[in-house]
Amino acid sequence: MRLRHIEIFHAVYLHGTVSAAARALNISQPAVTKTLKHAEQQLGFPLFDRRGGRLVPTEDAHTLFIEVADVQERVSSLRQVTRNLRSGSGSLRVSVLPSLALEILPRAVSLFSEKHSDVYFDLQTVHHEEIARALYEREADIVIAYKAPPGLPVISNWLGEGELGLLYRRDDLPNLPERVSLKQVCNQKFISLAQSGPIGDLLRRELGRSGIELNEVVSARTFYIGSALVRKGIGMAVLDNFTAQATVDDALVFSPLQPTLAFDVFAITLESRPFSHVAQEFLNIFRMCIDEA
């Protein structure tokens, strides 16, 4: 399929009629019909069934659309980049762990955009096991995470540190001290986050060192789900202060652990694509937001 075929097919699939697709693309209906027919001739099979004025995708079209949607998204991104280059602005593709996306990332982007409104951001969350793919497939210029996957040829810039603590409902445990030992609360119901990457590893090591066994009643793979379960009274959870910053209120309390369980935050990029000047400026602001968390 040619790029024009992909664009027309994508529009017709989404809008359902030739006229609607033509309006979306700002071209004539005959142009849509002609290009779609040519695409079907090139492929050797029909993409749509004509039913009562609408174009209903065939099973082959449904299968094809999965790939086409990805191509169309990349083409749209390419067009945005060329617009940025033409206007003299820059762009940043930033992937962060979900816990950093709740509060730190929005604040950093807001502060940066006050000074650099012409910089276009493409933001997404990424889990630890996805970091290598995000960098190698150029989904991200920068990944902000708690450690770089071993063996990758990357540049890692230290941005700051966070720490683990206990998130719980104030009414359930009204008299806990400012810092909490897990031994004090190990008999309470816990939401397990032990499978959540490097932070889960940090907690498991501490539990092994201290010989403490938590009363885990539910397992969650992300801190966001864990905090939502805490709010519903399922149990308490050990999670990071960045997630807690976006979660605590009059009902929920976050108490750092005693002893302190700290972890580092890094900005990561491939050695072959060092941080740009714009990226360095953004990371300076991100670093400040971490310090203030």
Tab-separated table of N, CA, C and O in Angstrom, residues 182-190 212-217 236:
chain	number	residue	atom	x	y	z
A	182	LEU	N	7.856	-1.341	59.368
A	182	LEU	CA	6.963	-2.373	58.856
A	182	LEU	C	6.617	-3.399	59.933
A	182	LEU	O	5.536	-3.999	59.894
A	183	LYS	N	7.500	-3.564	60.899
A	183	LYS	CA	7.219	-4.517	61.969
A	183	LYS	C	6.013	-4.089	62.796
A	183	LYS	O	5.281	-4.920	63.337
A	184	GLN	N	5.780	-2.754	62.873
A	184	GLN	CA	4.652	-2.230	63.635
A	184	GLN	C	3.303	-2.593	63.013
A	184	GLN	O	2.296	-2.671	63.721
A	185	VAL	N	3.286	-2.789	61.707
A	185	VAL	CA	2.003	-2.927	61.001
A	185	VAL	C	1.902	-4.226	60.201
A	185	VAL	O	0.963	-4.396	59.427
A	186	CYS	N	2.834	-5.142	60.358
A	186	CYS	CA	2.895	-6.324	59.480
A	186	CYS	C	1.656	-7.203	59.583
A	186	CYS	O	1.382	-7.998	58.665
A	187	ASN	N	0.879	-7.094	60.675
A	187	ASN	CA	-0.327	-7.905	60.817
A	187	ASN	C	-1.544	-7.282	60.142
A	187	ASN	O	-2.591	-7.927	60.042
A	188	GLN	N	-1.421	-6.028	59.687
A	188	GLN	CA	-2.508	-5.385	58.961
A	188	GLN	C	-2.619	-5.981	57.554
A	188	GLN	O	-1.687	-6.621	57.053
A	189	LYS	N	-3.744	-5.763	56.899
A	189	LYS	CA	-3.916	-6.234	55.527
A	189	LYS	C	-3.109	-5.360	54.571
A	189	LYS	O	-3.161	-4.128	54.657
A	190	PHE	N	-2.367	-6.014	53.641
A	190	PHE	CA	-1.505	-5.297	52.710
A	190	PHE	C	-1.869	-5.605	51.266
A	190	PHE	O	-2.288	-6.718	50.944
A	212	ILE	N	10.654	-9.903	58.043
A	212	ILE	CA	9.252	-9.522	58.218
A	212	ILE	C	8.417	-10.145	57.102
A	212	ILE	O	8.811	-10.143	55.939
A	213	GLU	N	7.267	-10.668	57.467
A	213	GLU	CA	6.333	-11.211	56.481
A	213	GLU	C	5.030	-10.419	56.566
A	213	GLU	O	4.391	-10.368	57.623
A	214	LEU	N	4.635	-9.784	55.455
A	214	LEU	CA	3.430	-8.965	55.437
A	214	LEU	C	2.195	-9.819	55.168
A	214	LEU	O	2.271	-10.833	54.462
A	215	ASN	N	1.082	-9.397	55.713
A	215	ASN	CA	-0.201	-10.076	55.508
A	215	ASN	C	-0.823	-9.560	54.210
A	215	ASN	O	-1.675	-8.670	54.216
A	216	GLU	N	-0.390	-10.126	53.071
A	216	GLU	CA	-0.810	-9.630	51.759
A	216	GLU	C	-2.102	-10.310	51.329
A	216	GLU	O	-2.179	-11.539	51.277
A	217	VAL	N	-3.112	-9.489	50.986
A	217	VAL	CA	-4.423	-10.026	50.616
A	217	VAL	C	-4.758	-9.790	49.141
A	217	VAL	O	-5.649	-10.447	48.595
A	236	MET	N	-3.519	-1.645	53.242
A	236	MET	CA	-2.533	-0.578	53.096
A	236	MET	C	-1.471	-1.025	52.098
A	236	MET	O	-1.432	-2.192	51.704
